[in-house]
mmCIF file of C-alpha atoms in Angstrom:
data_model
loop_
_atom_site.group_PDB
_atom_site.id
_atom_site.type_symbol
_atom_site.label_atom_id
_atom_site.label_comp_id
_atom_site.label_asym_id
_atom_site.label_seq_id
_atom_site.Cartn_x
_atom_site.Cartn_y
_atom_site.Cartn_z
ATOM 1 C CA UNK A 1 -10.434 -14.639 -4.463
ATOM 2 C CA UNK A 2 -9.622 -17.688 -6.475
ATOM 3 C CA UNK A 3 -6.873 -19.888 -5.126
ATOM 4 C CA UNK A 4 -4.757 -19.839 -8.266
ATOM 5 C CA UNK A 5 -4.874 -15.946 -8.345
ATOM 6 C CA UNK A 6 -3.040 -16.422 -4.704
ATOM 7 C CA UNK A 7 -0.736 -18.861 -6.029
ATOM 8 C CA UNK A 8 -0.203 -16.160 -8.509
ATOM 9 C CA UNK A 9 0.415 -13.382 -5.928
ATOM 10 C CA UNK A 10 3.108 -16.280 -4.095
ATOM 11 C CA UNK A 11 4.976 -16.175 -6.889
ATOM 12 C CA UNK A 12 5.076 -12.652 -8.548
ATOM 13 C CA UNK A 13 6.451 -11.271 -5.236
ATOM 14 C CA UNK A 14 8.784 -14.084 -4.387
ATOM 15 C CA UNK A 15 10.271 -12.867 -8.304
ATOM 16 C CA UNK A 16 9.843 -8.920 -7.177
ATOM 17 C CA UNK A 17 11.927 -10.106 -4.095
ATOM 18 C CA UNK A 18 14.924 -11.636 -6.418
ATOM 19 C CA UNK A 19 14.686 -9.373 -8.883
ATOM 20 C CA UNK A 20 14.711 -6.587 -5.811
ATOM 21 C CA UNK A 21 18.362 -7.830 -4.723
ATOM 22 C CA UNK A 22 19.755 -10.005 -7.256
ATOM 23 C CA UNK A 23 18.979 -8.641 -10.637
ATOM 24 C CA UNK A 24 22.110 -6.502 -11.723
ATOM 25 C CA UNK A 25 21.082 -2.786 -11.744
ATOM 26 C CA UNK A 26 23.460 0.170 -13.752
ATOM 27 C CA UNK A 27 25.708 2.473 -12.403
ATOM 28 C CA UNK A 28 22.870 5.412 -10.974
ATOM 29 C CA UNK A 29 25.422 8.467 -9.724
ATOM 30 C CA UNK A 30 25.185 9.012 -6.327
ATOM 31 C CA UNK A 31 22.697 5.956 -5.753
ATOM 32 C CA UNK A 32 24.013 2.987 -6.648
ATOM 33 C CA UNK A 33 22.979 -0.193 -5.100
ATOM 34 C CA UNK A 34 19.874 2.022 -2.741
ATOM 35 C CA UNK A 35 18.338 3.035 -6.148
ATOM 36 C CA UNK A 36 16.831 -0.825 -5.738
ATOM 37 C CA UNK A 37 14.829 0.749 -3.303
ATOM 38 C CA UNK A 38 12.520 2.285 -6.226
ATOM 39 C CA UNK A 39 10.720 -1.662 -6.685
ATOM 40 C CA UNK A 40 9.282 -1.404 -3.317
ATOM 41 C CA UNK A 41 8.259 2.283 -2.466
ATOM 42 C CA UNK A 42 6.752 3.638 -5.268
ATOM 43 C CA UNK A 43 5.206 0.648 -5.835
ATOM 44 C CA UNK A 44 3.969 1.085 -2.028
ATOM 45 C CA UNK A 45 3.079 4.974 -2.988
ATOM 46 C CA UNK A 46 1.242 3.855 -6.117
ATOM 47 C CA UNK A 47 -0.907 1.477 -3.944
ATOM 48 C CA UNK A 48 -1.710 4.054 -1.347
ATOM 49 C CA UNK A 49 -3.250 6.210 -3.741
ATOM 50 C CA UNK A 50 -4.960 4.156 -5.494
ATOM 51 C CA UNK A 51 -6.604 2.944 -1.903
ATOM 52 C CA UNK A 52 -7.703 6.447 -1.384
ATOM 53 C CA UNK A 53 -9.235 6.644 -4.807
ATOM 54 C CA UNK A 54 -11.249 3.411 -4.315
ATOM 55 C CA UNK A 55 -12.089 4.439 -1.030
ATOM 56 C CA UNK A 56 -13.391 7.905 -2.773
ATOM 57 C CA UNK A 57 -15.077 6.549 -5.321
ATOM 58 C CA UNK A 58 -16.853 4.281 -2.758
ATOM 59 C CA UNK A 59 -17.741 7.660 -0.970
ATOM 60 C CA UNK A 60 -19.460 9.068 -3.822
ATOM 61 C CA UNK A 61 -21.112 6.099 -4.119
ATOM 62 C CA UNK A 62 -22.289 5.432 -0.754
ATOM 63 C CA UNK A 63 -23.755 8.987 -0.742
ATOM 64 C CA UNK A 64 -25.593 8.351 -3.809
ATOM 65 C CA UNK A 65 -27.377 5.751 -2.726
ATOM 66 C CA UNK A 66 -27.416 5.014 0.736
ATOM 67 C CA UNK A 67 -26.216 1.565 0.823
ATOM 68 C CA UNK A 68 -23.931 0.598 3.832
ATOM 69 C CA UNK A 69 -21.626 -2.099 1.301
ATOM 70 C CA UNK A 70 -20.361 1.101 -0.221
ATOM 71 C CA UNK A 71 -19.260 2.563 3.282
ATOM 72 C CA UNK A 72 -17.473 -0.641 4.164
ATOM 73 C CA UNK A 73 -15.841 -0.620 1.044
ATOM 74 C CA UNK A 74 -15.053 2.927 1.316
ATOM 75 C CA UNK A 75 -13.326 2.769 4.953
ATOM 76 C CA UNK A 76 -11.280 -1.024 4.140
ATOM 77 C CA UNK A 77 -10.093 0.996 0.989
ATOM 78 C CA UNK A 78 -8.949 3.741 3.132
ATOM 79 C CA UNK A 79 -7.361 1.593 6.035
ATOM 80 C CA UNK A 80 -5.074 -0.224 3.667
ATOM 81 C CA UNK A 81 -4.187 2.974 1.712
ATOM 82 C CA UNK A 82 -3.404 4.571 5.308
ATOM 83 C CA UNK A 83 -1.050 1.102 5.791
ATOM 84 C CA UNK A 84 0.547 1.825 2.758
ATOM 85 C CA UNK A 85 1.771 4.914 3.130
ATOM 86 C CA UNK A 86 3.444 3.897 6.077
ATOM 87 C CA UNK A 87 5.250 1.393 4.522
ATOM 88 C CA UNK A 88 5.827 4.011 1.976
ATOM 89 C CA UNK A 89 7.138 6.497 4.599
ATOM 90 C CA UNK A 90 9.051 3.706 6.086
ATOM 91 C CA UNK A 91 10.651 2.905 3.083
ATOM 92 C CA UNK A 92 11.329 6.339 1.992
ATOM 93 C CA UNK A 93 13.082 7.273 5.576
ATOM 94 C CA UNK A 94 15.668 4.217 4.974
ATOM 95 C CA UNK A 95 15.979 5.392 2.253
ATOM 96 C CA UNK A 96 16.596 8.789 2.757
ATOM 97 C CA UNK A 97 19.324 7.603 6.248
ATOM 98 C CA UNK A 98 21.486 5.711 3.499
ATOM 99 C CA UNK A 99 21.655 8.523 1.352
ATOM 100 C CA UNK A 100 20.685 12.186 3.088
ATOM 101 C CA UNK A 101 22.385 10.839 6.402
ATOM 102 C CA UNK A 102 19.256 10.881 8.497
ATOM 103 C CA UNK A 103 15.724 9.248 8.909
ATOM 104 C CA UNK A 104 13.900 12.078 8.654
ATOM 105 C CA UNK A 105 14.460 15.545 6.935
ATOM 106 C CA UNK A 106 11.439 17.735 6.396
ATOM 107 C CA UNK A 107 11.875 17.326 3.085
ATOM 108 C CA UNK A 108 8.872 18.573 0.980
ATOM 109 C CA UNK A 109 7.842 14.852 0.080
ATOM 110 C CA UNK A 110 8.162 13.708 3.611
ATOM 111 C CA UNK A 111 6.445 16.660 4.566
ATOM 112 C CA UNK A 112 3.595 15.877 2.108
ATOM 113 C CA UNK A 113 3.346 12.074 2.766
ATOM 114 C CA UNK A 114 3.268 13.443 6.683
ATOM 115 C CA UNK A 115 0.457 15.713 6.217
ATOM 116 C CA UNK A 116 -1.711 13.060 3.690
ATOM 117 C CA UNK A 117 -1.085 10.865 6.994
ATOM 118 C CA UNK A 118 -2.647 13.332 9.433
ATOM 119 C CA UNK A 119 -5.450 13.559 7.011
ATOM 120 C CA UNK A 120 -6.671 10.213 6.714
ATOM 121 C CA UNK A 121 -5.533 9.678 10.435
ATOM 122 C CA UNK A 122 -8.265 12.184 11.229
ATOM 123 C CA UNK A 123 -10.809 10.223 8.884
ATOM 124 C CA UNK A 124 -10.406 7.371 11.121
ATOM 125 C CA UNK A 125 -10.468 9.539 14.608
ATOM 126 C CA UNK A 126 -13.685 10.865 13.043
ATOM 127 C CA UNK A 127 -15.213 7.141 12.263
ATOM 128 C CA UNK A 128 -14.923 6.131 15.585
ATOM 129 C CA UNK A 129 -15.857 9.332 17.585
ATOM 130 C CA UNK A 130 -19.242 8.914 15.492
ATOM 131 C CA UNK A 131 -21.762 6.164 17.603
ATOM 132 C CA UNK A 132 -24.514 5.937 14.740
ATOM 133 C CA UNK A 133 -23.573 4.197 11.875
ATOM 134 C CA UNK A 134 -25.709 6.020 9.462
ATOM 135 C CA UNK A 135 -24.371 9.732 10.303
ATOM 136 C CA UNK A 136 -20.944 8.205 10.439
ATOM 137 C CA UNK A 137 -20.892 7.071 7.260
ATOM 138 C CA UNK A 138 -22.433 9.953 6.243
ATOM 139 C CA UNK A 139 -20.051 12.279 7.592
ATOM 140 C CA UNK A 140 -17.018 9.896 6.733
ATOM 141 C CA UNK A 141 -18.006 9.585 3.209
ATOM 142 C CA UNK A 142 -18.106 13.420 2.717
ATOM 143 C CA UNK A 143 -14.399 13.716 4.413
ATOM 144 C CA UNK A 144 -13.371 11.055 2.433
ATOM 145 C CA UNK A 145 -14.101 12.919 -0.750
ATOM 146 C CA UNK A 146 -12.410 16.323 0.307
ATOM 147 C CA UNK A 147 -9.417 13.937 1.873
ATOM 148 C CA UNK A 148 -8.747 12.700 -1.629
ATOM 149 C CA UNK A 149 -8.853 16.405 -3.369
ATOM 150 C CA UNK A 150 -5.954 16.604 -1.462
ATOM 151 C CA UNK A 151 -3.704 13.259 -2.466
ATOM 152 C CA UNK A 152 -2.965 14.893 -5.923
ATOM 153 C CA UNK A 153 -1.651 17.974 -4.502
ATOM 154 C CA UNK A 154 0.473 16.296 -1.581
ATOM 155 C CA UNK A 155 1.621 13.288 -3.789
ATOM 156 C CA UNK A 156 2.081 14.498 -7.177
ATOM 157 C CA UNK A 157 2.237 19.014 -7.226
ATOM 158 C CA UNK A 158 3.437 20.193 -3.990
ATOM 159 C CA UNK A 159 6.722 18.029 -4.352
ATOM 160 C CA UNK A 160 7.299 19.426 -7.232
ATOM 161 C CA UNK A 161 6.402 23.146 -6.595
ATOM 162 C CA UNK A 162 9.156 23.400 -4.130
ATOM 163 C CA UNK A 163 13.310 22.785 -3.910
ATOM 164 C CA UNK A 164 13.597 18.906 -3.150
ATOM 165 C CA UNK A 165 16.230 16.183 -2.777
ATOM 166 C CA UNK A 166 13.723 13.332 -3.834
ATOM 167 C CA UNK A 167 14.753 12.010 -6.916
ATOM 168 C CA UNK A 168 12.741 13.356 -9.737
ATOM 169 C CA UNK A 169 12.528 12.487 -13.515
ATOM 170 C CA UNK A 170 13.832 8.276 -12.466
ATOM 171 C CA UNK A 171 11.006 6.440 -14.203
ATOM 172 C CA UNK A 172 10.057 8.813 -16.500
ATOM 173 C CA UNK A 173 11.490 12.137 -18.141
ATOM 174 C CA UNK A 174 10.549 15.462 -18.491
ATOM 175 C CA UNK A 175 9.805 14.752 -22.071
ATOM 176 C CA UNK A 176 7.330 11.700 -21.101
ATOM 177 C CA UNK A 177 9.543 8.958 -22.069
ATOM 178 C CA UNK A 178 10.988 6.284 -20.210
ATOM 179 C CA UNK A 179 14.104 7.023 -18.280
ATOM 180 C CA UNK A 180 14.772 4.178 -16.986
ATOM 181 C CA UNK A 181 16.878 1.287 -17.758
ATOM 182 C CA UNK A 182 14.684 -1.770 -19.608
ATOM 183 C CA UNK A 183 15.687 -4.466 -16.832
ATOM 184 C CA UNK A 184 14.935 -2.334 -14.257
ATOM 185 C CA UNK A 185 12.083 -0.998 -15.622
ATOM 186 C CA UNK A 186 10.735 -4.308 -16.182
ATOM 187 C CA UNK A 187 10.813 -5.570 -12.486
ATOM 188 C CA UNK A 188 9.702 -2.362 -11.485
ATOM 189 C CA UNK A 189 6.445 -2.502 -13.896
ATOM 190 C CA UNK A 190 6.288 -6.417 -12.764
ATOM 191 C CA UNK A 191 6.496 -5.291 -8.688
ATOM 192 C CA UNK A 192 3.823 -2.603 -9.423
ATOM 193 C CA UNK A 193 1.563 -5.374 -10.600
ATOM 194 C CA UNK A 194 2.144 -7.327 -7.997
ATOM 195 C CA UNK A 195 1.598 -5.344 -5.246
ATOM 196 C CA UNK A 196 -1.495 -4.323 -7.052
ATOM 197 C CA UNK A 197 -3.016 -7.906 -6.865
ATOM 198 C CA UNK A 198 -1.971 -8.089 -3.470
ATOM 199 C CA UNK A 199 -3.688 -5.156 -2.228
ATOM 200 C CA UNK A 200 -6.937 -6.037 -4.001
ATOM 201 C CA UNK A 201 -6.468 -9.758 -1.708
ATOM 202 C CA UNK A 202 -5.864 -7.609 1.122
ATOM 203 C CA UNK A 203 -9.210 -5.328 0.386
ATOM 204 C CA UNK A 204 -10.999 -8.205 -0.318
ATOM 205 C CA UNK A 205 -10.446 -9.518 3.120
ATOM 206 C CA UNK A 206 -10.871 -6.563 4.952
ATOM 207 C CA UNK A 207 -14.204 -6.216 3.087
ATOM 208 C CA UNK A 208 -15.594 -9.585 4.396
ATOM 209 C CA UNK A 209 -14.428 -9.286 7.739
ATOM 210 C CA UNK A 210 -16.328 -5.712 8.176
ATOM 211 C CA UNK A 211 -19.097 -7.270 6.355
ATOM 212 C CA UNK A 212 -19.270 -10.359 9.271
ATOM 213 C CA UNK A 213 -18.604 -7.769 11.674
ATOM 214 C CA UNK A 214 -21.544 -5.554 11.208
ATOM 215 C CA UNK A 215 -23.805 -9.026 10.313
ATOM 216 C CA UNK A 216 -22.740 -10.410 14.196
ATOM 217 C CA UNK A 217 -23.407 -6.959 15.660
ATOM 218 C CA UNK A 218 -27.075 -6.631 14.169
ATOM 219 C CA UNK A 219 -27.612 -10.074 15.536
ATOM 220 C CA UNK A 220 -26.056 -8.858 18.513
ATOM 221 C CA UNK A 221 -28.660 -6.634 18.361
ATOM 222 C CA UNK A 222 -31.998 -8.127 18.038
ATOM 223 C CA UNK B 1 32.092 -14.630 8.891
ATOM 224 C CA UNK B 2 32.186 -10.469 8.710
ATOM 225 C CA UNK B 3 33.602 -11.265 5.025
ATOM 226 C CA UNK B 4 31.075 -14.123 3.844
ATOM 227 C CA UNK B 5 28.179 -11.504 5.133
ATOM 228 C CA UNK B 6 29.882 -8.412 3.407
ATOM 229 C CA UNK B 7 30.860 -10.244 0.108
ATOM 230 C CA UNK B 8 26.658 -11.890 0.281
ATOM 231 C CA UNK B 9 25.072 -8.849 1.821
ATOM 232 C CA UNK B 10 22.192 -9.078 -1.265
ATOM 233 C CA UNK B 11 21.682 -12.891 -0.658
ATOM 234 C CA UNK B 12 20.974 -12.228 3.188
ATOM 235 C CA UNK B 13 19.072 -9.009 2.377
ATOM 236 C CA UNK B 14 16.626 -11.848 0.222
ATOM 237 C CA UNK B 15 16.085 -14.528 2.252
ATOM 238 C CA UNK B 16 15.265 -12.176 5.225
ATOM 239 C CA UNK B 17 13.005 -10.751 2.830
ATOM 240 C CA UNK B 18 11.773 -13.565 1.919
ATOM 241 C CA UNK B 19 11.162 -15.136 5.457
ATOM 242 C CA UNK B 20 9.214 -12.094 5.548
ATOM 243 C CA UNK B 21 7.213 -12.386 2.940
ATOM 244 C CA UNK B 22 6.777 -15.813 3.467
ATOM 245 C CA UNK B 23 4.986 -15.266 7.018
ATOM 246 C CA UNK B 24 3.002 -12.408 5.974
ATOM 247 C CA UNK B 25 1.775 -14.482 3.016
ATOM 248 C CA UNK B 26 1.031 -17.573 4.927
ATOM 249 C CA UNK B 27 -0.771 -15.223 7.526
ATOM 250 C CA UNK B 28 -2.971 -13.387 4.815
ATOM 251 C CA UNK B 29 -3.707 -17.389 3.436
ATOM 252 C CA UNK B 30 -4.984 -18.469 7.044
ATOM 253 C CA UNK B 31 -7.197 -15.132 7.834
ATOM 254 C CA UNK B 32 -8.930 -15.867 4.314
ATOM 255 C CA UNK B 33 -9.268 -19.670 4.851
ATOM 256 C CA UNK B 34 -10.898 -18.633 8.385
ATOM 257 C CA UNK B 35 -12.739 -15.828 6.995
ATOM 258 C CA UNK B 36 -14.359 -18.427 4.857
ATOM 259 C CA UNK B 37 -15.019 -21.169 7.683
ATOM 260 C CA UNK B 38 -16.891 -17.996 9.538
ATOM 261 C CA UNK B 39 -18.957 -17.129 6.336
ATOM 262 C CA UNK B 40 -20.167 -20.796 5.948
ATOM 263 C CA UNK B 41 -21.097 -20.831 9.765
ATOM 264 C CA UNK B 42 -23.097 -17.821 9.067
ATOM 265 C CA UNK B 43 -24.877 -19.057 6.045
ATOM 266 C CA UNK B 44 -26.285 -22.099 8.383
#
């Protein structure tokens, strides 16, 4: 990654960051000041899923042709879409202290965000309980694919299909249009972007280093 | 001092966040500068 695009990620964050706690927000009933915390989680959510996706579509991939690139790609996707819903989680239970009185409530989005975490958890107890690197990419790839049908259902239907606290209809409305006020809207559209770009550094990373890792082992090897 | 922190509690809320984000970058910035030292090495 360039070094100007980094510069670029310094800065849009450091502004996400001000515009987090500074930037005057409206009157929300029974939020106030804690509906701030919609610039970093769903910005955290949105980055988990679109991890998983990549990491799919890198699944497909790999199975279609066989070439281990596409299985590296595959598993950094889904290691930094597993980190991210933590942080989403995490962000979500302080969340959820300040306002339902506790950390954690079995609420039907925690719930769902719990179980999408078991599921990729088990992708990763299945990578490593695999010794050859061919069947476990194999096998990993096919999970992957059938771990992502799921991320629809726990992220976007299931919420929604039964009774829950979670704030619904705050970005946009039942109708489709924007329900959300333009300032706030606009650093929440700017942190989205942001954390975006940084994830993409972050794969990018993780990418090489599995690449060097798997170079040194072959070496290691002959 | 329990005043000046409950009359600034966004200001501290940033700059912890920003100490924060500061590290993480900085650590993200050195892996990547390393990364690339280690990717040279293996090109020779």
């Amino acid at each position: 990654m360039k070094t100007y695009l980094k510069i670029i990620i310094f800065i849009s964050i450091t502004i996400v960051l001000i515009g987090t706690t500074i930037v005057p927000i409206p009157f929300i009933p029974g939020l106030g000041d804690k509906a701030r915390i919609i610039y970093l989680h769903v910005p955290m959510s949105w980055v988990a899923v679109l991890a998983f996706l990549i990491s799919m579509i890198n699944s497909v991939k790999y199975l279609k042709r066989k070439e281990i690139i596409y299985d590296i790609r595959a598993f950094s996707a889904a290691e930094i879409g597993f980190l991210f819903s933590i942080l989403a989680t995490v962000t979500g239970s302080l969340w959820a202290k300040f306002n339902w009185g506790s950390f954690w409530n079995w609420d039907p989005r925690q719930t769902s965000i719990f179980i999408l975490l078991m599921i990729y958890g088990a992708y990763f107890s299945l990578r490593s309980a695999i010794e050859n690197p061919e069947q476990k990419a194999k096998l990993s790839s096919v999970y992957s694919i059938i771990a992502f049908v799921t991320v629809p259902f726990f992220v976007f239907i299931m919420p929604r299909l039964v009774e829950s606290l979670h704030p619904e209809d705050t970005i946009v409305n039942s109708q489709g249009r924007i329900n959300m006020n333009p300032v706030m809207f606009s650093v929440f559209m700017f942190s989205l972007a942001s954390f975006t770009l940084y994830f993409f550094w972050m794969l990018n990373i993780k990418i090489r280093i599995e690449k060097l890792k798997l170079k040194y082992s072959e070496l290691k090897n002959n | 001092m329990y005043e000046f922190l409950e009359k600034n509690a966004m200001y501290i809320v940033l700059l912890i966040s920003l100490i924060i984000w500061a590290g993480l970058f900085y650590f993200t910035f050195k892996v990547d500068r390393n990364l690339k030292k280690l990717e040279g090495e293996g090109k020779d």
